[in-house]
Tab-separated table of C-alpha atoms and ligand atoms in Angstrom:
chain	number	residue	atom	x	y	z
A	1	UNK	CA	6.906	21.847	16.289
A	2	UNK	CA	4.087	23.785	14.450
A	3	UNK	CA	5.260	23.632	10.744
A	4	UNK	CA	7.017	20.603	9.228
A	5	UNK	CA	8.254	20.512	5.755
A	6	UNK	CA	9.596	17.065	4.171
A	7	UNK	CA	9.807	15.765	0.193
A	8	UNK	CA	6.227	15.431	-1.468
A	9	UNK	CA	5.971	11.533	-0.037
A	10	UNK	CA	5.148	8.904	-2.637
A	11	UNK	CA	2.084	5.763	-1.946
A	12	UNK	CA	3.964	2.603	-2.790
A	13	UNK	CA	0.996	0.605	-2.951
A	14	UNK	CA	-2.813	2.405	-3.484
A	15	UNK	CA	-5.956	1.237	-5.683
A	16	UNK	CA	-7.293	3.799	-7.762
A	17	UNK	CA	-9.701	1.376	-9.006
A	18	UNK	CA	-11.732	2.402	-12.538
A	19	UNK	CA	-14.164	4.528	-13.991
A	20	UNK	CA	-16.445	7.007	-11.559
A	21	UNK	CA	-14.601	5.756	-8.375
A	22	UNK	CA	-11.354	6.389	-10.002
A	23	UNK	CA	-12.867	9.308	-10.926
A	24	UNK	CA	-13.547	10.563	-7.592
A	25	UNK	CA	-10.283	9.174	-4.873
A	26	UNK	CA	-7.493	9.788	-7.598
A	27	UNK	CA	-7.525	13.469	-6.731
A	28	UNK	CA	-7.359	12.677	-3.406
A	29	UNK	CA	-4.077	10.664	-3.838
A	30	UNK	CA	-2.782	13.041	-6.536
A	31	UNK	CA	-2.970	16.279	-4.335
A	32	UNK	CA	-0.611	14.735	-1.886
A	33	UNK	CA	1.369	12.313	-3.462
A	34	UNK	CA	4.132	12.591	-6.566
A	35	UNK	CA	4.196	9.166	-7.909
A	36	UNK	CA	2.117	6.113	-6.506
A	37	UNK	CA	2.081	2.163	-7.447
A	38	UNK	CA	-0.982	1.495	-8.726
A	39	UNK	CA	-2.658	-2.267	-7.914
A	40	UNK	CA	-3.538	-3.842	-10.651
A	41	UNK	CA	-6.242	-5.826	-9.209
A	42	UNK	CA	-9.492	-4.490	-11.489
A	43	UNK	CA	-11.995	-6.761	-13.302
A	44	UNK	CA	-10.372	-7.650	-15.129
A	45	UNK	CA	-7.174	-7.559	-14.093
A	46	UNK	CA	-4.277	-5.720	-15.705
A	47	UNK	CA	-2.132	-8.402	-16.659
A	48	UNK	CA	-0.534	-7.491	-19.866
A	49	UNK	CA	1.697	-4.413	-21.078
A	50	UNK	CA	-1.463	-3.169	-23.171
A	51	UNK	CA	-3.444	-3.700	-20.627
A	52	UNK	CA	-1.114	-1.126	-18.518
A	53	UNK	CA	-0.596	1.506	-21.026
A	54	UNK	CA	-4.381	1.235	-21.337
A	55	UNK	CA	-5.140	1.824	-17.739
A	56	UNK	CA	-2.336	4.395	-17.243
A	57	UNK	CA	-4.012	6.008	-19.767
A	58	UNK	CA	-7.145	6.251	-18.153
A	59	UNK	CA	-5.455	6.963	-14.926
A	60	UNK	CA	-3.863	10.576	-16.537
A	61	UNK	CA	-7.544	11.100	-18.590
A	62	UNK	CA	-9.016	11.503	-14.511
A	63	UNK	CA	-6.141	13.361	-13.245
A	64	UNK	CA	-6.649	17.079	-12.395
A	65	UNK	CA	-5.186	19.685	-14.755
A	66	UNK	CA	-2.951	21.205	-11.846
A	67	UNK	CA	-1.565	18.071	-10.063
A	68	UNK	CA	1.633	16.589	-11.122
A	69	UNK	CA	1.528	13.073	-10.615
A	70	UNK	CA	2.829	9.854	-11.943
A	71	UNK	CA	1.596	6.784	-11.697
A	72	UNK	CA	3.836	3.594	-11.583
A	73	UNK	CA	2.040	0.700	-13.453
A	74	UNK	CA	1.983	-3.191	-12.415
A	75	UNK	CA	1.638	-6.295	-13.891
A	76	UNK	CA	-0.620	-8.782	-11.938
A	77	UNK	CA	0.863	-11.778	-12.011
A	78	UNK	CA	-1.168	-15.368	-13.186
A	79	UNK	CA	-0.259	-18.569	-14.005
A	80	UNK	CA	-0.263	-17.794	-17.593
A	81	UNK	CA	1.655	-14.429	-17.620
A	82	UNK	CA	4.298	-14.364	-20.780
A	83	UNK	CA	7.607	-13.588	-19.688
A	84	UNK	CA	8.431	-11.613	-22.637
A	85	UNK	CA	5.467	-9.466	-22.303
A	86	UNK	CA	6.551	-8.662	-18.685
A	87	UNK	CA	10.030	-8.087	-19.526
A	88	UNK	CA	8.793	-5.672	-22.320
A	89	UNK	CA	6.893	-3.515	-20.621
A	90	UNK	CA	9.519	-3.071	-17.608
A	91	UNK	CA	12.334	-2.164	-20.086
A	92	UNK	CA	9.994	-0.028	-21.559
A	93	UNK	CA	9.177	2.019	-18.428
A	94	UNK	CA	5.383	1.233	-18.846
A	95	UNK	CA	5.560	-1.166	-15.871
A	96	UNK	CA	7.712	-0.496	-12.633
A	97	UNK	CA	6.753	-4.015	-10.347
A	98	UNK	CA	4.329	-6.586	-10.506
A	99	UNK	CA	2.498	-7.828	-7.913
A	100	UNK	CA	1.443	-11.198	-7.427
A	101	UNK	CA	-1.682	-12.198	-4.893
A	102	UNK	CA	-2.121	-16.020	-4.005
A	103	UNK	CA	-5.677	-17.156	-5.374
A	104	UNK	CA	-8.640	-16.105	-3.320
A	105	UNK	CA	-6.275	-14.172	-1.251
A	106	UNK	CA	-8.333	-10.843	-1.129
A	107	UNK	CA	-10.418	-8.782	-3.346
A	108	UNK	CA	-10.191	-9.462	-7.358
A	109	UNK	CA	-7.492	-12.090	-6.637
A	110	UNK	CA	-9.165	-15.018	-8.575
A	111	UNK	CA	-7.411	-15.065	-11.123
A	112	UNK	CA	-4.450	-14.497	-8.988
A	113	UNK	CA	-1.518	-17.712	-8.580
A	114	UNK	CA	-2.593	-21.088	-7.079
A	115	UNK	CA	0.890	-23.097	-7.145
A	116	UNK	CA	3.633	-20.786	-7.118
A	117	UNK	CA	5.504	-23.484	-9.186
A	118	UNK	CA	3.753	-21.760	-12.184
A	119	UNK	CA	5.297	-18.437	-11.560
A	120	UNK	CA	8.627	-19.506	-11.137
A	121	UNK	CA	9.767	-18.611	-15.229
A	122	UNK	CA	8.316	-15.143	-13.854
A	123	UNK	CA	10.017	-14.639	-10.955
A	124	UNK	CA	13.185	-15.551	-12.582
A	125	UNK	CA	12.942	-13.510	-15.488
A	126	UNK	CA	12.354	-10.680	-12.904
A	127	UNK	CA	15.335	-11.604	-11.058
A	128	UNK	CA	16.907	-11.179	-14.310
A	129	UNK	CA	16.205	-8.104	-15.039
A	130	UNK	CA	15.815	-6.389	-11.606
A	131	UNK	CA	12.492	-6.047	-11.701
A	132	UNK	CA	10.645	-5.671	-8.270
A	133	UNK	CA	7.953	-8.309	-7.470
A	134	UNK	CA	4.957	-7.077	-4.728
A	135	UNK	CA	3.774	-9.805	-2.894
A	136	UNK	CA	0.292	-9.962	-0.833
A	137	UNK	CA	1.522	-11.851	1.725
A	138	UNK	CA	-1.091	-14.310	3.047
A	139	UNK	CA	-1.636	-18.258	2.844
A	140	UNK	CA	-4.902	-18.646	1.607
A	141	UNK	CA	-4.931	-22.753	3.424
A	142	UNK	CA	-8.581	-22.511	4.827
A	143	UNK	CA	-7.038	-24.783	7.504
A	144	UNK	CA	-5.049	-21.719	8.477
A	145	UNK	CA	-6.404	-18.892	10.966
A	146	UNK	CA	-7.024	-15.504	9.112
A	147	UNK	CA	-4.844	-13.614	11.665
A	148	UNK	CA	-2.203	-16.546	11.496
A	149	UNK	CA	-1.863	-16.268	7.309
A	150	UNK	CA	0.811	-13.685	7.191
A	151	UNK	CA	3.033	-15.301	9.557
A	152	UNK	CA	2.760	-18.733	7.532
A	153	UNK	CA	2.902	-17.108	4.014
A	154	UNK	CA	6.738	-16.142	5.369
A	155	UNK	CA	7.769	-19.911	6.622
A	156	UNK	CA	5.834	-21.178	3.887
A	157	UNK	CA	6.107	-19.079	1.051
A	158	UNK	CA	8.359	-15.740	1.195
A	159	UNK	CA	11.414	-18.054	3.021
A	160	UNK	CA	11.815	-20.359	0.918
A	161	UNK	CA	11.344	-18.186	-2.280
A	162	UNK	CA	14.020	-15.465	-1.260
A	163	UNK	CA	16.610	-18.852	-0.502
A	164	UNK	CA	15.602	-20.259	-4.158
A	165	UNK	CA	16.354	-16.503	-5.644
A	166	UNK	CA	18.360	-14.504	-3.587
A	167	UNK	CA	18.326	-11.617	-6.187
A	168	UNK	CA	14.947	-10.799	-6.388
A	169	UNK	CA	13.733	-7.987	-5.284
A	170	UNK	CA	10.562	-8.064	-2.908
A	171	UNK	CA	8.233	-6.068	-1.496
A	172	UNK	CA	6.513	-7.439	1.227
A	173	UNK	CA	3.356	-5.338	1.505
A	174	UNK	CA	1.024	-4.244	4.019
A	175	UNK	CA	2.952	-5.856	6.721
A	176	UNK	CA	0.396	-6.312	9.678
A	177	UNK	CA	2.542	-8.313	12.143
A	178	UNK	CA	5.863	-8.405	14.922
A	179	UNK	CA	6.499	-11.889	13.298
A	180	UNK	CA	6.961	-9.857	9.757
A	181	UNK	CA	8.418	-6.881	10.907
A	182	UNK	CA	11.307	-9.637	12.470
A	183	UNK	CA	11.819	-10.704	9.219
A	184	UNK	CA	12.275	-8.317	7.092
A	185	UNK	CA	14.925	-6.717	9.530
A	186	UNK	CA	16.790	-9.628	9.368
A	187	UNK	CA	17.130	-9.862	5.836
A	188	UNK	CA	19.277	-8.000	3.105
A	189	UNK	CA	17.999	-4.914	1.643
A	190	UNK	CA	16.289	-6.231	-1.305
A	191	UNK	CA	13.982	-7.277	0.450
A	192	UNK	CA	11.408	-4.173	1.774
A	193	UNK	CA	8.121	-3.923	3.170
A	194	UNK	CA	5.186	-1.599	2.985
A	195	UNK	CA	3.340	-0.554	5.869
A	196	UNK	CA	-0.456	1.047	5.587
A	197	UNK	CA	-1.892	4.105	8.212
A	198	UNK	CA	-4.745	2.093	9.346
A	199	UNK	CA	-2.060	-0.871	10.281
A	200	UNK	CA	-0.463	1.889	12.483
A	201	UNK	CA	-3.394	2.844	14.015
A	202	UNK	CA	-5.740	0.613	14.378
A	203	UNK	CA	-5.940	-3.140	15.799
A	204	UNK	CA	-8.476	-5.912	15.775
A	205	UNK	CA	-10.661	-4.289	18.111
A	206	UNK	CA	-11.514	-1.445	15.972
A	207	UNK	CA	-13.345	-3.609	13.740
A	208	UNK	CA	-14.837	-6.137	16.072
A	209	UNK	CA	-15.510	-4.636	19.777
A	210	UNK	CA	-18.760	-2.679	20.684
A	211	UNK	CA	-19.739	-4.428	17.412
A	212	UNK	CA	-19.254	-4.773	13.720
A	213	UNK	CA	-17.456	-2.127	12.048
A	214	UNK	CA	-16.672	-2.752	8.363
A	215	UNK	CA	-15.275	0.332	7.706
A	216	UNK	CA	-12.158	-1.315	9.741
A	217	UNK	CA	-12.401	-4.596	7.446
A	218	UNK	CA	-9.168	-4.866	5.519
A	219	UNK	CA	-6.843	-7.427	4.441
A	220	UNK	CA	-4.380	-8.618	5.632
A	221	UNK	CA	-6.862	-8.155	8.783
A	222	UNK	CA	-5.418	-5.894	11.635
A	223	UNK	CA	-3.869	-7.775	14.416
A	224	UNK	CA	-3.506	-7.591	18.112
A	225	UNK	CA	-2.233	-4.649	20.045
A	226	UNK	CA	1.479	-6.288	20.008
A	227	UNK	CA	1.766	-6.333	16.789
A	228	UNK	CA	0.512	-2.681	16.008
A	229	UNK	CA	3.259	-1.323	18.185
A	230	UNK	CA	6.138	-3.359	16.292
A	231	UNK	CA	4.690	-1.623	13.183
A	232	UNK	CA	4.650	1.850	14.663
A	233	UNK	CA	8.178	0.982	16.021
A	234	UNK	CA	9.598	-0.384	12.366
A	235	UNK	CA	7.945	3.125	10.237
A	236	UNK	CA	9.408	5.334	12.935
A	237	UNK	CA	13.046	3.409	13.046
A	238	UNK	CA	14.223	5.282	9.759
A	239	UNK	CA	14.978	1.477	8.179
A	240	UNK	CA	14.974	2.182	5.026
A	241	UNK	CA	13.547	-1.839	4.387
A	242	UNK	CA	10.314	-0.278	5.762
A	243	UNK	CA	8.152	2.642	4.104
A	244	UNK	CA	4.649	3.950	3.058
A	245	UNK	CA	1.635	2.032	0.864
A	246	UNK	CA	-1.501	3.493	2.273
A	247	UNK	CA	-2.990	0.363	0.491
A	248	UNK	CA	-6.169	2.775	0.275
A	249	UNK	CA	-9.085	0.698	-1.425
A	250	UNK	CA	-12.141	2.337	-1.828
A	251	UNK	CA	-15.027	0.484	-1.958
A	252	UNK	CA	-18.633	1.782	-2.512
A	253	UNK	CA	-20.451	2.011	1.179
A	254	UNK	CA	-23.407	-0.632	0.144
A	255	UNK	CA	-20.375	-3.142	-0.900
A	256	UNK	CA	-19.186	-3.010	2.630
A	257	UNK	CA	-22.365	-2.153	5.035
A	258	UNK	CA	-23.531	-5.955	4.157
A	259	UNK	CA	-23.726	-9.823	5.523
A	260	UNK	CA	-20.387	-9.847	3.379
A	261	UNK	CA	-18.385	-6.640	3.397
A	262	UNK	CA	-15.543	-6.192	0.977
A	263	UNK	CA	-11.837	-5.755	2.540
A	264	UNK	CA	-10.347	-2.527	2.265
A	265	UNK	CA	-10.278	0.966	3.805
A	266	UNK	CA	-10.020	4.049	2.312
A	267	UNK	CA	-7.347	6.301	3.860
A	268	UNK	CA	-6.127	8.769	0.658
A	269	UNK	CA	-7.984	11.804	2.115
A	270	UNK	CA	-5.631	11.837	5.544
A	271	UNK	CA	-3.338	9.357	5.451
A	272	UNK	CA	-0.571	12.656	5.566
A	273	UNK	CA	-2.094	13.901	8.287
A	274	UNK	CA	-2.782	10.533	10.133
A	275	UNK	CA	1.098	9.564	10.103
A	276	UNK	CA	2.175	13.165	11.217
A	277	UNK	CA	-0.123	12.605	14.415
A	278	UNK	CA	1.618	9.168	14.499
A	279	UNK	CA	5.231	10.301	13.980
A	280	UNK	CA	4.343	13.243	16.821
A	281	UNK	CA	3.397	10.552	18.884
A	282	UNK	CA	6.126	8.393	18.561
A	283	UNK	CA	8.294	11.560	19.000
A	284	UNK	CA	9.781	10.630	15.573
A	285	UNK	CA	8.342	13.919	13.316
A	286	UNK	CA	12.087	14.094	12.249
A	287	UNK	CA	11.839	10.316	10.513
A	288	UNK	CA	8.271	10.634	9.077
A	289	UNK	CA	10.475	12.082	5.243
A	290	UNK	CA	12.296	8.360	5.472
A	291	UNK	CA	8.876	6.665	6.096
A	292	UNK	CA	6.816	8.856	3.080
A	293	UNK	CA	9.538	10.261	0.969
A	294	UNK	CA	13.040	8.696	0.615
A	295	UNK	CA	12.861	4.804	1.854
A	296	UNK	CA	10.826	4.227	-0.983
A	297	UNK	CA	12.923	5.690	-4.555
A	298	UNK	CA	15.720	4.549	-2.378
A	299	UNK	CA	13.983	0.353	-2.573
A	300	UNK	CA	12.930	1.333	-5.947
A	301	UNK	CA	16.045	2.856	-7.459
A	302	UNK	CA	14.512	6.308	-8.043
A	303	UNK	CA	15.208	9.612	-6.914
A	304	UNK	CA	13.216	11.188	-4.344
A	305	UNK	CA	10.811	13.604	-5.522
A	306	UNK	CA	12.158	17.026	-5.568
A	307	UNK	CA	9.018	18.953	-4.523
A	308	UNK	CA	8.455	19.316	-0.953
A	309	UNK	CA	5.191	19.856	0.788
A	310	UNK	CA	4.588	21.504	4.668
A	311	UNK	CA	2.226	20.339	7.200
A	312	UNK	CA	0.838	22.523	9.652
A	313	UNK	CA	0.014	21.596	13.325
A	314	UNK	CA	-3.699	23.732	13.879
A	315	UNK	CA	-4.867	24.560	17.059
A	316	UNK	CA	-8.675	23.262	16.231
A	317	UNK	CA	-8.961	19.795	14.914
A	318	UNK	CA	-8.464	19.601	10.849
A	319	UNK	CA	-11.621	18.581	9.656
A	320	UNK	CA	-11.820	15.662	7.006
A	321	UNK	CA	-15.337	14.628	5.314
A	322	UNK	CA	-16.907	11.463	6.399
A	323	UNK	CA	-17.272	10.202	3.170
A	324	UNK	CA	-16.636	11.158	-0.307
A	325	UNK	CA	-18.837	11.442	-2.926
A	326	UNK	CA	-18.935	9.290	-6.602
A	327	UNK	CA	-20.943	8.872	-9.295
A	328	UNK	CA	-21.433	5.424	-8.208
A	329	UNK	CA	-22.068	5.977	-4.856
A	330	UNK	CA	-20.571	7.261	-1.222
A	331	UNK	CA	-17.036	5.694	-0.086
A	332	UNK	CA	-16.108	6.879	3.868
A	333	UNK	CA	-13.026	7.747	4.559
A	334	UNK	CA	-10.913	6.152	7.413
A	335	UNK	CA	-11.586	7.746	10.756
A	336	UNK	CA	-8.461	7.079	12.769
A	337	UNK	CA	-10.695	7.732	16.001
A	338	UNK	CA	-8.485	10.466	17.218
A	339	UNK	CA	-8.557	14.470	16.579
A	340	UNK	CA	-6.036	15.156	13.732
A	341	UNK	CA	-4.370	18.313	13.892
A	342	UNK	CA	-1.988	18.312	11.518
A	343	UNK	CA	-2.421	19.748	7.974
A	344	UNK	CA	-1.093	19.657	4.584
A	345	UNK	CA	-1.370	23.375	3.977
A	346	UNK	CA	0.976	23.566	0.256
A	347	UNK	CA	2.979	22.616	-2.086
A	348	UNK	CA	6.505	24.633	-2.508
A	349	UNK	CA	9.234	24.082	-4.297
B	1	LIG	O1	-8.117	-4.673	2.196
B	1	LIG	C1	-7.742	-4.898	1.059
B	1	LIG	N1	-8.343	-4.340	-0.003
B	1	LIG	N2	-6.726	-5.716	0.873
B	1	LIG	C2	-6.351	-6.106	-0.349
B	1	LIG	O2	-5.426	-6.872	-0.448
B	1	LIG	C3	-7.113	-5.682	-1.545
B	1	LIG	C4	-7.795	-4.431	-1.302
B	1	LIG	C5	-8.835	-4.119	-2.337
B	1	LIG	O3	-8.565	-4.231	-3.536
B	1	LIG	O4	-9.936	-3.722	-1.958
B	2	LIG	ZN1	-3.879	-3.533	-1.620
């Protein structure tokens, strides 16, 4: 196959972060994508319905004159977050989910929940009014092994949370393991999961054989080999539980190249063109539209996005820039470690 047109995907789950470095990646979202969920996990974070409309505002301000995007606002969810406030800005369309990251979890997730006892008026109030809840899905126990936390946070956390309220809708995101990818096909279909590029093509020794690579440093931390391939085989399945959140998190190259290197990779540039080579590979071109462009509106109750973009397999390698530039500084780009050939060459209607 040398062409391959499919619905312009969506990113259910990217930072866009603020200022210059929001700045300089959203194009690089916006060119590809229609709509994306934006993380709310800035400094401070955006916790309140005027703190939304105030980002998304900023969000449009950067966006480029000829790219039709939307971004879909959420709530980060603390301790103290007024259920009123949440419900308000859902009805009102400013908000579409909400995400909530344990404490200490990951980047900018301080002020993020420490007893999940606290939440519970705000995950009812969301199961009340059908409003989707994104979960980072760790443990953050310090008696718990980093590449164990995902697999806990479901017996410890997600299980008994979906058993206590059935009806709420989850998104389980970035889902790094076999152990997830079990459960979330053996659940109903309000529950879904998100699943990043780098999870599909990377595993733990990208970032720690031959020696330190931060550029490979994300959370939740890539796994073995095992687990990799039940991710490839879960985004290539057509389930429509399972779909895209390139969980792309740029961070500036000094905040990464040190004795403590921030979590997250930045994939925006070719994340299109990294899951094409993966789909080819997986001989499952034909399900890569589920994976990018319907599973998701289908999860979220929206329609799928009536543009359509085509891909092009080239003959030479497509080349991609190491790095990008800001006005704060370089951010590199994810190298999947493998020629990419395919393309996106336009956008047709
Ligand atoms: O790798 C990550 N980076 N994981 C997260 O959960 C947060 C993100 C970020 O904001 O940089
Ligand atoms: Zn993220």
């Amino acid at each position: 196959m040398k062409t391959l047109t499919i619905r312009r995907p969506d990113d259910w789950h990217v930072h866009l972060r603020d200022g210059a470095v929001l700045q300089a990646v959203l194009p690089h979202t916006s060119r590809d994508f229609g709509r994306a969920i934006i993380m709310p996990n800035l400094v401070p974070p955006v916790v309140t319905k005027a703190d939304a409309l105030a980002y998304r505002d900023r969000i449009m301000a950067a966006l480029p004159r000829d790219h039709a995007f939307e971004p879909l606002m959420t709530l980060y969810v603390t301790e103290t977050t007024d259920p009123d406030d949440l419900e308000s800005a859902f009805r009102d369309g400013v908000v579409t989910a909400a995400k909530l990251y344990p404490a200490g979890a990951t980047t900018n997730s301080q002020s993020g929940v420490r007893d999940f006892e606290n939440a519970m008026p705000v995950f009812e109030r969301m199961a009340a009014i059908g409003m989707p809840l994104c979960l980072h899905g760790e443990v953050t126990d310090p008696a718990i092994d980093i590449f164990d936390r995902e697999a806990v946070f479901i017996d410890r956390v997600l299980d008994p949370l979906r058993r206590r309220l059935p009806e709420l809708r989850i998104v389980m995101e970035h889902l790094t393991t076999r152990d997830g990818v079990d459960y979330v096909s053996g659940q109903s279909a309000n529950l879904g999961a998100t699943i990043t590029t780098h999870h599909l093509i990377i595993n733990r020794n990208a970032i720690l054989a031959g020696g330190i690579r931060p550029h490979y440093y994300c959370l939740p931390v890539a796994k073995r080999e095992e687990h990799r391939l039940a991710l490839r085989k879960a985004a290539t399945s057509g389930d429509p539980r399972f779909f895209l959140g390139t969980d792309s998190a740029p961070h500036l190259d000094p905040l990464k190249e040190c004795a403590c290197g921030c979590a997250g990779i930045f994939s925006a540039t070719n994340t299109i063109s990294c899951l094409a080579h993966v789909f080819e590979d997986e001989g499952a071109l034909d399900r890569l539209e589920a994976f990018t462009s319907l599973n998701g509106p289908q999860f979220y109750g929206l329609p799928a996005n009536e543009e359509r973009i085509t891909l092009r397999r080239e003959d030479e390698p497509v080349v991609f820039p190491s790095k990008i530039d800001t006005a704060d500084g370089p951010v590199t780009l994810f190298d999947p470690m493998f020629p990419i050939h395919w393309n996106v060459v336009r956008q047709a209607s």
